[in-house]
XYZ file of C-alpha atoms in Angstrom:
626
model
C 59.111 21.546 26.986
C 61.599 20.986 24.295
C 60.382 20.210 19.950
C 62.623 17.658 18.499
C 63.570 14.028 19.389
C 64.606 13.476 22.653
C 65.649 9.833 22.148
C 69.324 8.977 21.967
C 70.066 7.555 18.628
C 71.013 4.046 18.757
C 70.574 3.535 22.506
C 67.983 1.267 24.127
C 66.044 2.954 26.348
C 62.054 2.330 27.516
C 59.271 4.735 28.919
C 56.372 3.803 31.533
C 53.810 5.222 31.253
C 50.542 4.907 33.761
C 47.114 3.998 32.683
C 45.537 7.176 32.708
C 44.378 9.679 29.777
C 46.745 12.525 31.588
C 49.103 11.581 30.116
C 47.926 11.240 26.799
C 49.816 14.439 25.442
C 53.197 12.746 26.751
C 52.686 9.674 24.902
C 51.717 10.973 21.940
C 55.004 12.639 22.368
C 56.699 10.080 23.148
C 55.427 7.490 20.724
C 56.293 9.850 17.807
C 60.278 8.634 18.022
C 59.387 5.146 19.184
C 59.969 1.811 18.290
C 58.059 -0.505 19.814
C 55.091 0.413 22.095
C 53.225 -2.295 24.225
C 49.653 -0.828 25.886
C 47.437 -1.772 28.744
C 44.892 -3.660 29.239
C 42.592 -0.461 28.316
C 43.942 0.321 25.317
C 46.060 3.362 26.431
C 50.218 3.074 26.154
C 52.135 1.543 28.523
C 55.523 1.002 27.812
C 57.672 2.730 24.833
C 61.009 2.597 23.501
C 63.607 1.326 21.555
C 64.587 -1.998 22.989
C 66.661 -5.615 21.460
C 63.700 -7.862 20.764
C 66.150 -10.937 21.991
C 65.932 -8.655 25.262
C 62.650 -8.620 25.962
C 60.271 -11.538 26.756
C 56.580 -10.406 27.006
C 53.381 -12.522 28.491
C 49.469 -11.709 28.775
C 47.338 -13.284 31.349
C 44.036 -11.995 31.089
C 44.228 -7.840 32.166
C 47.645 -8.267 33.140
C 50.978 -7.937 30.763
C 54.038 -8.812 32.310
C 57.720 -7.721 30.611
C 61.495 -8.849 31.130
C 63.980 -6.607 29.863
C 67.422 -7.216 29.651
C 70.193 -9.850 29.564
C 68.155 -13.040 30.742
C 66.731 -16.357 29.293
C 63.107 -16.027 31.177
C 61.072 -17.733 28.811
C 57.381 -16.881 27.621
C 55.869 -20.100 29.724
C 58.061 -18.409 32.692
C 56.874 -14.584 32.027
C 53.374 -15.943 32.098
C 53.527 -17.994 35.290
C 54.453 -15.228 36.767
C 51.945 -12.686 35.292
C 49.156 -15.314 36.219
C 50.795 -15.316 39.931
C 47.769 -13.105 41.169
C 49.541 -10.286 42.231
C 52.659 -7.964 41.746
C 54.168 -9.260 45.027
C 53.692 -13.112 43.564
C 55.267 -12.094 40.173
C 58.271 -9.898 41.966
C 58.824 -13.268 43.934
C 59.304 -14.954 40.885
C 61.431 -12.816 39.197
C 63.919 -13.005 41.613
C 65.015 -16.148 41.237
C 65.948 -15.399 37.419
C 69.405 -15.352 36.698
C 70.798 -12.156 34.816
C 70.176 -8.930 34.409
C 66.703 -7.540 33.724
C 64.163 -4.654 34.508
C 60.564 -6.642 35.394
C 57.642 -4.411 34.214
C 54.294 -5.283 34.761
C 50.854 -3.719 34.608
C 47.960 -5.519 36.672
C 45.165 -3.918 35.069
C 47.069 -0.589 34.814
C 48.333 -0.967 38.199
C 52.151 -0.993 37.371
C 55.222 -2.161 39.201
C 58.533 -1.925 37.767
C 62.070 -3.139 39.066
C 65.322 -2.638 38.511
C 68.458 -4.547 39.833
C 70.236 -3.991 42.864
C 73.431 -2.559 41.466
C 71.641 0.177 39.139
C 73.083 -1.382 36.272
C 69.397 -1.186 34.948
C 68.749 1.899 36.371
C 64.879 3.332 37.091
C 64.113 6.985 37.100
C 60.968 8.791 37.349
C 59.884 12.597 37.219
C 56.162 14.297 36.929
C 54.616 14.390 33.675
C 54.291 18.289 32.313
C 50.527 19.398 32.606
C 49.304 15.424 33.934
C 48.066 16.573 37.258
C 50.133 14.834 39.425
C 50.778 12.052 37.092
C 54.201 10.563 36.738
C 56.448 8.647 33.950
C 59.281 6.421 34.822
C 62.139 5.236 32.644
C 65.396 3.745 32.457
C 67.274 6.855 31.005
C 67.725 9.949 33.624
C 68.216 12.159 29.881
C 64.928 10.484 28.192
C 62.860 11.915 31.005
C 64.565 14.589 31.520
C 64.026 16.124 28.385
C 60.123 15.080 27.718
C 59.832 16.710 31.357
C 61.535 19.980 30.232
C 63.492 19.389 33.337
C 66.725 21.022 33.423
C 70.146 20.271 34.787
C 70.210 21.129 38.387
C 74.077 22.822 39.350
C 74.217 21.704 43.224
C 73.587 18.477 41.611
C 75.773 19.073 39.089
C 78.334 19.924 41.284
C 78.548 16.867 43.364
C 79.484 15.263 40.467
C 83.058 17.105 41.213
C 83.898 15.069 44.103
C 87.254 12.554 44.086
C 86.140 9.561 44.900
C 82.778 9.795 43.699
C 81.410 7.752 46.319
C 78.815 9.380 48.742
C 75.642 7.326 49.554
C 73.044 8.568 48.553
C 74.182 11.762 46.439
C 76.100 10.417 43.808
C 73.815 8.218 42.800
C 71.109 10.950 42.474
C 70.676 12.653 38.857
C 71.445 16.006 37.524
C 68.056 16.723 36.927
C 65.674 18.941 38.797
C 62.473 16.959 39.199
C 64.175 13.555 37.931
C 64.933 11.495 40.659
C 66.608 7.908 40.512
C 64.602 5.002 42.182
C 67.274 3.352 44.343
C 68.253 -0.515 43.416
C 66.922 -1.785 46.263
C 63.388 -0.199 46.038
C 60.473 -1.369 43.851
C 58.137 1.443 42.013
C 54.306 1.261 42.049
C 52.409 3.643 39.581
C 48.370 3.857 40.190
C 45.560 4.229 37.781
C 45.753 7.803 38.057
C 49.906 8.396 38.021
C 50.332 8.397 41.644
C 53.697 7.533 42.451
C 54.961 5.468 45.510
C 58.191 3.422 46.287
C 58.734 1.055 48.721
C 62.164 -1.136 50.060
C 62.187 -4.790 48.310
C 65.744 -5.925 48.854
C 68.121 -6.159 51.831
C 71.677 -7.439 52.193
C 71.168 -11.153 53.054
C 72.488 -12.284 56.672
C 76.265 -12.751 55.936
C 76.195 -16.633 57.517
C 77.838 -18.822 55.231
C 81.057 -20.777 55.220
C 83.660 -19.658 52.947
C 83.133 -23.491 51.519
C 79.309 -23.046 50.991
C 79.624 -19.757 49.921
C 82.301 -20.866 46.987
C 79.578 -23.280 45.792
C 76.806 -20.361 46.016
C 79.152 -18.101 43.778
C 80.258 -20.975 41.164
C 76.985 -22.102 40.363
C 75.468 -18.395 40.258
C 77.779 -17.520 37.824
C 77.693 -20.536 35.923
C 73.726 -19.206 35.544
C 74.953 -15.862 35.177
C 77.050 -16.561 32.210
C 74.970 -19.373 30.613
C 71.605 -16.562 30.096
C 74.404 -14.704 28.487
C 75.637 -17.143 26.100
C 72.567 -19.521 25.452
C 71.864 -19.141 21.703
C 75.372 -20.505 20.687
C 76.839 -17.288 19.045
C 80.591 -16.537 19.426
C 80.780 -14.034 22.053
C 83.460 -11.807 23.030
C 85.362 -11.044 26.386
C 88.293 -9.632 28.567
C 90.701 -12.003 29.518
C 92.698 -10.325 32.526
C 92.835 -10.149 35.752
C 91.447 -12.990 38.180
C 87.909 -11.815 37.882
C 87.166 -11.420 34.289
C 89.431 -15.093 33.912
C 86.572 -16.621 35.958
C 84.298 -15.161 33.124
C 85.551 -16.395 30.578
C 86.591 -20.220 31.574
C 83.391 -20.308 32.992
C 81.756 -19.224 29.390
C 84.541 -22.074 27.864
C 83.133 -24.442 30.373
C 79.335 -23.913 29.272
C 80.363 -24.427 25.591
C 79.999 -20.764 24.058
C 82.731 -20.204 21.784
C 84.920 -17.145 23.104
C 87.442 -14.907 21.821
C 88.962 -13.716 24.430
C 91.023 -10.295 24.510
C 94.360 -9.041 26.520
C 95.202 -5.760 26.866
C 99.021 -5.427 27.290
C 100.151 -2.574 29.636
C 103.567 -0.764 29.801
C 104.395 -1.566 33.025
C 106.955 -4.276 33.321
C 105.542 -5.854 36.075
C 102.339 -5.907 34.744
C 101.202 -9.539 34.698
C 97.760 -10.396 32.572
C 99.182 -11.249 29.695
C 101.498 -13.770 31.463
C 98.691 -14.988 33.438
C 96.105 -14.828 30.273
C 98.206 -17.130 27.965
C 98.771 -19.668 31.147
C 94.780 -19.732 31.195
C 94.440 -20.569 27.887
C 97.128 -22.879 27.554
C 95.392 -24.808 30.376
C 92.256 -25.058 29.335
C 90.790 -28.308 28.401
C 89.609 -28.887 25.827
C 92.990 -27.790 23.845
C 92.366 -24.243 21.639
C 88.300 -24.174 23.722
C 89.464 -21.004 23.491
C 90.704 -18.244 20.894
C 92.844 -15.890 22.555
C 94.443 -12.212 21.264
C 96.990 -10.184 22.995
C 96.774 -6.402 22.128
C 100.021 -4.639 22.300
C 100.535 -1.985 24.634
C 101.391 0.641 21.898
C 98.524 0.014 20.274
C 95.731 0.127 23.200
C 94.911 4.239 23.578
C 96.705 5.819 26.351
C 94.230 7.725 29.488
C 92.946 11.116 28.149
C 93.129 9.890 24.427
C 90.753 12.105 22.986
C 88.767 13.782 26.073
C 88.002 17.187 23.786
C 86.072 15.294 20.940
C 83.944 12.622 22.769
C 80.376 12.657 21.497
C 79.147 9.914 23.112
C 74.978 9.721 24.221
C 75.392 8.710 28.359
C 72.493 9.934 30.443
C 75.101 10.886 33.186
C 78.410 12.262 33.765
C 80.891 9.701 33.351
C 84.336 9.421 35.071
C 85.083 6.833 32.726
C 85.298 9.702 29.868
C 89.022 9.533 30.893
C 89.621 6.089 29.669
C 86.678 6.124 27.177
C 89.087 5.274 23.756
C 90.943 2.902 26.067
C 88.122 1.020 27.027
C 86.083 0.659 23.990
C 89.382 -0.386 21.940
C 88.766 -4.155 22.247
C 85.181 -3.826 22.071
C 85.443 -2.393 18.954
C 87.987 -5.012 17.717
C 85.428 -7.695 18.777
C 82.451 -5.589 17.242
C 84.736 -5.944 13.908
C 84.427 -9.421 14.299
C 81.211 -10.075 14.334
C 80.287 -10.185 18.369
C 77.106 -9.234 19.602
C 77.771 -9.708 23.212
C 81.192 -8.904 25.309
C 81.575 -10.268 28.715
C 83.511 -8.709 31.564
C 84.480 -8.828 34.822
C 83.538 -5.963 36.131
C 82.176 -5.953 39.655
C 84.568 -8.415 40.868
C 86.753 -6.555 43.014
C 83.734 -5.027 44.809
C 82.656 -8.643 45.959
C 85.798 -10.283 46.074
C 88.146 -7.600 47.639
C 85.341 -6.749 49.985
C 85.776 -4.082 52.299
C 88.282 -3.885 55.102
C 85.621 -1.885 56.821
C 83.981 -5.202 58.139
C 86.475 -5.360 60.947
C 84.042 -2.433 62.864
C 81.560 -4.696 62.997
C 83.733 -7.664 63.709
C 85.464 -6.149 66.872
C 81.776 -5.769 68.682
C 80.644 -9.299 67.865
C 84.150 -11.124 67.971
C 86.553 -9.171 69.748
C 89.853 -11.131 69.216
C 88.865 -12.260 65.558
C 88.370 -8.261 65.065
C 91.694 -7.075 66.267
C 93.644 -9.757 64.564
C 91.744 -8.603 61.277
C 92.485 -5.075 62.115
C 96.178 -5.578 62.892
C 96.526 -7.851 59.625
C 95.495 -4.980 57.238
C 97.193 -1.929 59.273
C 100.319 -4.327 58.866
C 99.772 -5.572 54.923
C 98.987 -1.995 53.767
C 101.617 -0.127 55.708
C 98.305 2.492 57.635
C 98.650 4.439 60.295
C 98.237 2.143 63.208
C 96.954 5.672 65.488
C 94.406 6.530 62.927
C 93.400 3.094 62.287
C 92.865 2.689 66.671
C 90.585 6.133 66.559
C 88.556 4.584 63.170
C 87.615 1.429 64.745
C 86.539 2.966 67.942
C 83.892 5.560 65.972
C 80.996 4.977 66.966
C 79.203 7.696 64.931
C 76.210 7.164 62.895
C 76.215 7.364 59.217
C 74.079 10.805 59.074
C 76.919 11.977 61.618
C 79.909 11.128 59.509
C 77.944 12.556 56.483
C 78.201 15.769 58.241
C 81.877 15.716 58.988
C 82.471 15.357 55.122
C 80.667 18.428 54.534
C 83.023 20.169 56.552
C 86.272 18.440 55.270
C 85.228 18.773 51.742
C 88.252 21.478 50.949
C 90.743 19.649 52.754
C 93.887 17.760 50.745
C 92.803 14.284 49.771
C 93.799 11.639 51.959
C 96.878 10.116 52.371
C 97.455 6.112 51.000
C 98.494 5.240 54.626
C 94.939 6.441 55.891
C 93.150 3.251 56.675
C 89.979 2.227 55.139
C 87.290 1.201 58.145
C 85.583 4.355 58.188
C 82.011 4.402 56.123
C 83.577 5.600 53.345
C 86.685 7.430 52.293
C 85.789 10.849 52.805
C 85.365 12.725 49.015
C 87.017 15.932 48.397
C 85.874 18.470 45.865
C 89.323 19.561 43.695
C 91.117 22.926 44.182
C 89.551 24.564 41.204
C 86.109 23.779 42.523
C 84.514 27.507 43.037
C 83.444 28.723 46.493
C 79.826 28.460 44.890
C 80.364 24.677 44.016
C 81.817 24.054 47.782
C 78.780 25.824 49.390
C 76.140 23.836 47.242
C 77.983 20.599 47.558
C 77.971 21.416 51.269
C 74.386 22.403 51.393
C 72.997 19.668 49.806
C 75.212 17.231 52.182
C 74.116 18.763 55.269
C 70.435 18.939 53.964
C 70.148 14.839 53.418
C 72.462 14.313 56.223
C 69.965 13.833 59.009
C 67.705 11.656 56.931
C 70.656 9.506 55.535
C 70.624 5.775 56.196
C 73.592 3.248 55.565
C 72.999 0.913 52.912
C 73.435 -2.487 55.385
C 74.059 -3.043 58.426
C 77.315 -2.014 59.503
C 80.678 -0.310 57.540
C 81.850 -3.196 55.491
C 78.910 -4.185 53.997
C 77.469 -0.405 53.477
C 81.246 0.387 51.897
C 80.287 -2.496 49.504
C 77.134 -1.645 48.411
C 78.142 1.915 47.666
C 80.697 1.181 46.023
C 79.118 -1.518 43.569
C 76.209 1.004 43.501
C 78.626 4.061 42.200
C 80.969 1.634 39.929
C 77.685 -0.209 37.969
C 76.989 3.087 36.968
C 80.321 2.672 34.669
C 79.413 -0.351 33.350
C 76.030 1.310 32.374
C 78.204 3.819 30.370
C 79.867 1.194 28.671
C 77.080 -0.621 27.498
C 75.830 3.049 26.487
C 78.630 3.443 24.793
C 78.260 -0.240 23.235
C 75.341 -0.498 21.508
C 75.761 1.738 18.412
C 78.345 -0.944 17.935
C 75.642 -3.602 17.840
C 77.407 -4.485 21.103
C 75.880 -5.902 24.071
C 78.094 -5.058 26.911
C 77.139 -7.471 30.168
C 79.062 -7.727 33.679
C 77.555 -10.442 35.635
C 79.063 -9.884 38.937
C 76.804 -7.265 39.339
C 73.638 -9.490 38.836
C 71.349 -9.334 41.812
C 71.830 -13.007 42.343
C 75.526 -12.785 42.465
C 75.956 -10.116 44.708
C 73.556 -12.080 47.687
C 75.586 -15.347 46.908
C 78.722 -13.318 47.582
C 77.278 -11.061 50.625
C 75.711 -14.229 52.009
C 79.298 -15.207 53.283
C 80.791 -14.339 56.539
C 82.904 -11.652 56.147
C 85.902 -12.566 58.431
C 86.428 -15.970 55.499
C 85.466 -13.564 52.699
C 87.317 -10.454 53.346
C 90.929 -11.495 54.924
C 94.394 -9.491 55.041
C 96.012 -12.864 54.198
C 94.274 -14.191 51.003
C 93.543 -12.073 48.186
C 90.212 -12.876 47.205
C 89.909 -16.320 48.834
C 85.891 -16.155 47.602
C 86.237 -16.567 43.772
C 89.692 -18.529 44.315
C 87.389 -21.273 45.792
C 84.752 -20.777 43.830
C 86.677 -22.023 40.854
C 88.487 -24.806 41.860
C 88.112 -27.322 38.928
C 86.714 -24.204 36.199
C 90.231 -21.829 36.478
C 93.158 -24.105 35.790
C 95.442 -23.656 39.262
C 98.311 -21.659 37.407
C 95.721 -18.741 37.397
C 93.093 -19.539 39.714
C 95.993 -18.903 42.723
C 96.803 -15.280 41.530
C 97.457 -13.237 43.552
C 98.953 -10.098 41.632
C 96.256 -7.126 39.873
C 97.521 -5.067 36.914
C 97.828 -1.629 37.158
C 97.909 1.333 34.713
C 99.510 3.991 36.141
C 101.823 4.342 33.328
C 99.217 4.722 30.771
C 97.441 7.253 33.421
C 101.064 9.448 33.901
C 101.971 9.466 30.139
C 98.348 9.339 28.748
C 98.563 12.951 30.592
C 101.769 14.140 29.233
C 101.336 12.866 25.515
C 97.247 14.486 25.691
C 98.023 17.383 27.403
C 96.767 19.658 24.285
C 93.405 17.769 24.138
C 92.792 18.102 27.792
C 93.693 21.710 27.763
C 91.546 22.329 24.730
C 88.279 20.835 26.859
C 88.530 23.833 29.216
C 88.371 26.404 26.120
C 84.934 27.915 26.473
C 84.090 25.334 29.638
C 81.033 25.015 29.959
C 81.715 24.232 33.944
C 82.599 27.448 34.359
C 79.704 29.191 32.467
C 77.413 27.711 35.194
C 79.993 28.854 38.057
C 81.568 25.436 39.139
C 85.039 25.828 38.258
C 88.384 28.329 38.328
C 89.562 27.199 34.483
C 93.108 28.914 35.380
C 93.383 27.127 38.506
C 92.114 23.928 36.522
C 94.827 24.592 33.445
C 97.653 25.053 36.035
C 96.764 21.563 37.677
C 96.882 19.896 34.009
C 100.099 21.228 33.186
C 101.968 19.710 35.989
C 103.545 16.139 36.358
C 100.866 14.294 38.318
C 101.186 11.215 40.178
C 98.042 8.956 38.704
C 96.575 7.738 42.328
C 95.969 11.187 44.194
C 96.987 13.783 42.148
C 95.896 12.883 38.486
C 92.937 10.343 39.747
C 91.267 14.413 40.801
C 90.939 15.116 36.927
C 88.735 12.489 36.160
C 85.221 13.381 37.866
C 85.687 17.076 36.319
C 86.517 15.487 32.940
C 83.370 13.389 32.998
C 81.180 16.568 33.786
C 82.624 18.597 30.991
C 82.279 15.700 28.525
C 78.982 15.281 28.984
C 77.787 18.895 29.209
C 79.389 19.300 25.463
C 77.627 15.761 24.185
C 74.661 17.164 25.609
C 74.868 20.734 23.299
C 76.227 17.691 20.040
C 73.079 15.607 20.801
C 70.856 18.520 20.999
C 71.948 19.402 17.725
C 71.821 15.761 15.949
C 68.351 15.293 17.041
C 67.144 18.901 16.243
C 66.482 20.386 19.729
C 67.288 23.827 20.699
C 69.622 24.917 23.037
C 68.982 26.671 26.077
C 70.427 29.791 27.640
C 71.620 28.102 30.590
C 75.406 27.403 29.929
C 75.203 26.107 26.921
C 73.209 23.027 28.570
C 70.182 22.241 26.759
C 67.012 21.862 28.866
């Protein structure tokens, strides 16, 4: 076990801790660089951290304490119905009809159950306490319990963080860490007097039998709830003002009251649209001036790679989003100069709104003709190979099966644009300079889960969906990471629990359509998006700030593979690596490869800086500090 803090330094993060004097030594630990500690009903710690006290809402009913952490407005009268409920599964009941986002902790007489949300934007993770006989701790930072477990990066795992896209259900959601293992969103986690450890399934996709009409209704009012938690105690807030999701965000904040400054990011790219789009919305709005609106010049707004060799930011995960880190946080820390304390986005959007074109394999086995008119609609709109698209939609393979056929692709080229997307995923590719070591413990580790693998719903579409949302929150968890040394709550609502059933609840041949570009959150806002923007139908893309970001950074990115600490554990061929960086790249295959092996070395380096900053010693292996 490591001496030192482990604890990020301004970071929220929390510890659970069982009710049980094995792990006495951890706590003691533990409780040395916390905060705020709440105990048991015995006496003995239960939860610790560092936490927003307008985040958490506590009750006591007799031997039971109940918690709600996060971005909700559960009220004390509310915490304590529920912790007077009887039971854990009458309190879980409860909690799920609260709007936000929140982590539910409770401890029936030291008999704990904990929850996260759906999406993993708060994450659970729990690993065995050193020398508690079989006891263990769970937490909502992979890195917090990683290092008061002494549990050390693991490099298979480590390696899978290589793939392009990083979307492979369930191994890309799964940590770094030997002995640290993430508790999926849609499981609940039960800890027993002694530290016993047991998880069980508390979520499903709901059945997807709503109109497109009710289900518009469904969405509007859930994010009206979303939003209003958000914004209830009448300070100025912050937001992004751009594309058709985050617009429903923000008119919907307008529309509640909360007084918004909204922000536009201006791209390059001629026919880039949001700030066209952005100044129709707020010229629309009623009341005139409801809302304050900025639009940030393209030359000033950092370019893709801006920076990648001196990032030093405190993520419990490799981030993709490393890439775009300065270009990202560059209106959050404009609106952190002003004085907000909360920044909303609409992030999650195109998961639920887009949908998944994989929905038409299920559709052609209940509703033949419906299917193929789907299926000939989006080989048609997106130009796909009509062969390939025939042989997809006739796979009957199970998901385990398909797993396995990745593991054998995984050095292949990446997929053409004209491949169609109703397979269960898009198959992931490690790069070129991935090492015959990485490919073989990528591989292993695929074929290993492979037989054991389940989809995430019930059919392609809505599996594609949930992986997807499930891979993507983890971005906006890296944001909000990144956010709150700012004094900056960070908060996506379309990936509350709440909104993701209203939005899965509807049938997917009205939701997901090759003729209507998000016809979901275009209903859901008739009368709260004034028409000029709630009929969009364009999305703003970067690719300019991707393509030069490259050329203009080249000498930072180039200077992250001195000494890389990738290749000290094995993972990577740095000359193969600096060749691909000093070509011209095209930003949706070719550059888009970079980004996963980016995130990795970022994080391995702020792992070595934090190590430092909080007084730890670093390890022997690679530079990574245990």
């Amino acid at each position: 076990m490591t001496t030192g803090t482990p604890f990020p330094t301004g970071a929220s993060w929390f510890l659970v801790l069982p009710d049980t004097d094995a792990v006495a030594g951890l706590a003691a630990r533990a409780g040395s660089g916390a905060v705020q500690e709440i105990r048991h009903a015995s006496g003995r710690p239960w939860l610790l951290g560092h936490w927003p006290a307008r985040g958490m809402t506590t009750a006591v009913c007799g031997r039971t304490r109940l918690c709600v952490l996060g971005q909700h407005a559960v009220t004390e009268r509310e915490a304590e119905r529920a912790a007077g409920g009887g039971s854990p599964e009458a309190a879980e009941r409860l909690a799920r009809t609260w709007p936000g986002s929140h982590h539910l902790l409770a401890s029936f007489d030291g008999d704990v159950l904990v929850r996260g949300t759906v999406s993993g934007v708060r994450s659970l993770f729990v690993a065995p306490a050193p020398g508690a006989h079989g006891a263990y701790v769970a937490g909502d930072r992979a890195d917090v319990l990683a290092d008061l477990a002494g549990a050390e990066p693991d490099e298979g795992r480590l390696a899978v963080q290589l793939l392009s896209p990083g979307i492979l259900h369930p191994l890309t959601a799964q940590t770094v860490w030997r002995g640290v293992d993430v508790v999926p969103g849609d499981h609940r986690l039960r800890l027993d007097h002694d530290g016993h450890v047991r998880t069980s399934r508390c979520w499903s996709p709901p059945q997807a039998e709503l109109s497109l009409a009710e289900g518009a209704r469904l969405v509007r009012d859930r994010l009206a709830d979303a939003v209003g938690v958000r914004v209830a105690d009448g300070a100025p807030v912050s937001a992004d003002l751009g594309g058709v999701d985050s617009t429903a965000v923000v008119c919907t904040a307008v529309r509640s009251g909360a007084e918004v400054v909204a922000y536009t990011a201006a791209i390059h790219d001629v026919l880039g649209d949001d700030v066209t789009y952005a100044r129709r919305t707020a010229e629309a709005l009623h009341p005139p001036n409801a809302l304050e609106h900025h639009v940030v010049p393209a030359t000033a707004v950092p370019l893709t790679f801006d920076g990648v060799h001196e990032l030093e930011d405190d993520l419990d995960t490799p981030s993709m989003y490393s890439v775009n880190r300065h270009r990202r946080m560059y209106i959050i820390e404009r609106a952190a100069e002003r004085g907000s304390s909360l920044h909303l986005s609409g992030m999650g959007g195109d998961e639920l709104f887009s949908g998944a074109a994989a929905h038409v394999h299920g559709l052609l086995r209940r509703h033949p003709r419906t299917g193929w008119r789907h299926a000939r609609g989006f080989v048609s709109r997106h130009r796909w190979s009509r062969r390939t698209a025939v042989r997809q939609l006739l796979d009957g393979r199970s998901y385990g099966a398909w797993l396995q056929q990745v593991a054998r692709d995984l050095t292949l080229p990446q997929p053409p644009m004209s491949v169609p997307l109703f397979e269960w995923g898009i198959p992931p590719r490690l790069p070129p300079w991935a090492t015959g070591r990485a490919v073989e413990a990528v591989r292993d580790l695929i074929r290993t889960q492979a037989p054991e693998a389940q989809a995430l719903g019930d059919g392609h579409g809505v599996h594609r969906e949930l992986a997807t949302i499930r891979t993507l929150a983890r971005f906006a968890r890296h944001v909000q990471q990144m956010s709150e040394p700012l004094g900056v709550t960070f908060a996506s609502p379309y990936y509350d629990d709440l909104l993701i059933e209203a939005a899965l609840a509807v049938r997917p041949e009205e939701r997901v359509t090759p003729w209507r570009y998000k016809p979901l959150i275009e209903e859901a806002m008739r009368g709260v998006v004034p028409d000029v923007s709630r009929l969009r139908t364009t999305k703003a893309h970067a690719a300019f700030e991707e393509e030069t970001g490259l050329r203009r950074h080249r000498s930072s990115l180039l200077a992250l593979w001195d000494d890389a600490r990738l290749r000290r554990l094995g993972l990577i061929d740095v000359e193969t690596l600096r060749e691909w960086c000093r070509r011209p790249l095209a930003a949706d295959l070719e550059s888009a490869l970079l980004h996963a092996t980016v995130g990795c070395e970022v994080w391995l380096r702020s792992r070595e800086e934090s190590a430092g900053r909080r007084g730890r010693p670093r390890t022997d292996m690679g530079g990574i500090p245990a």
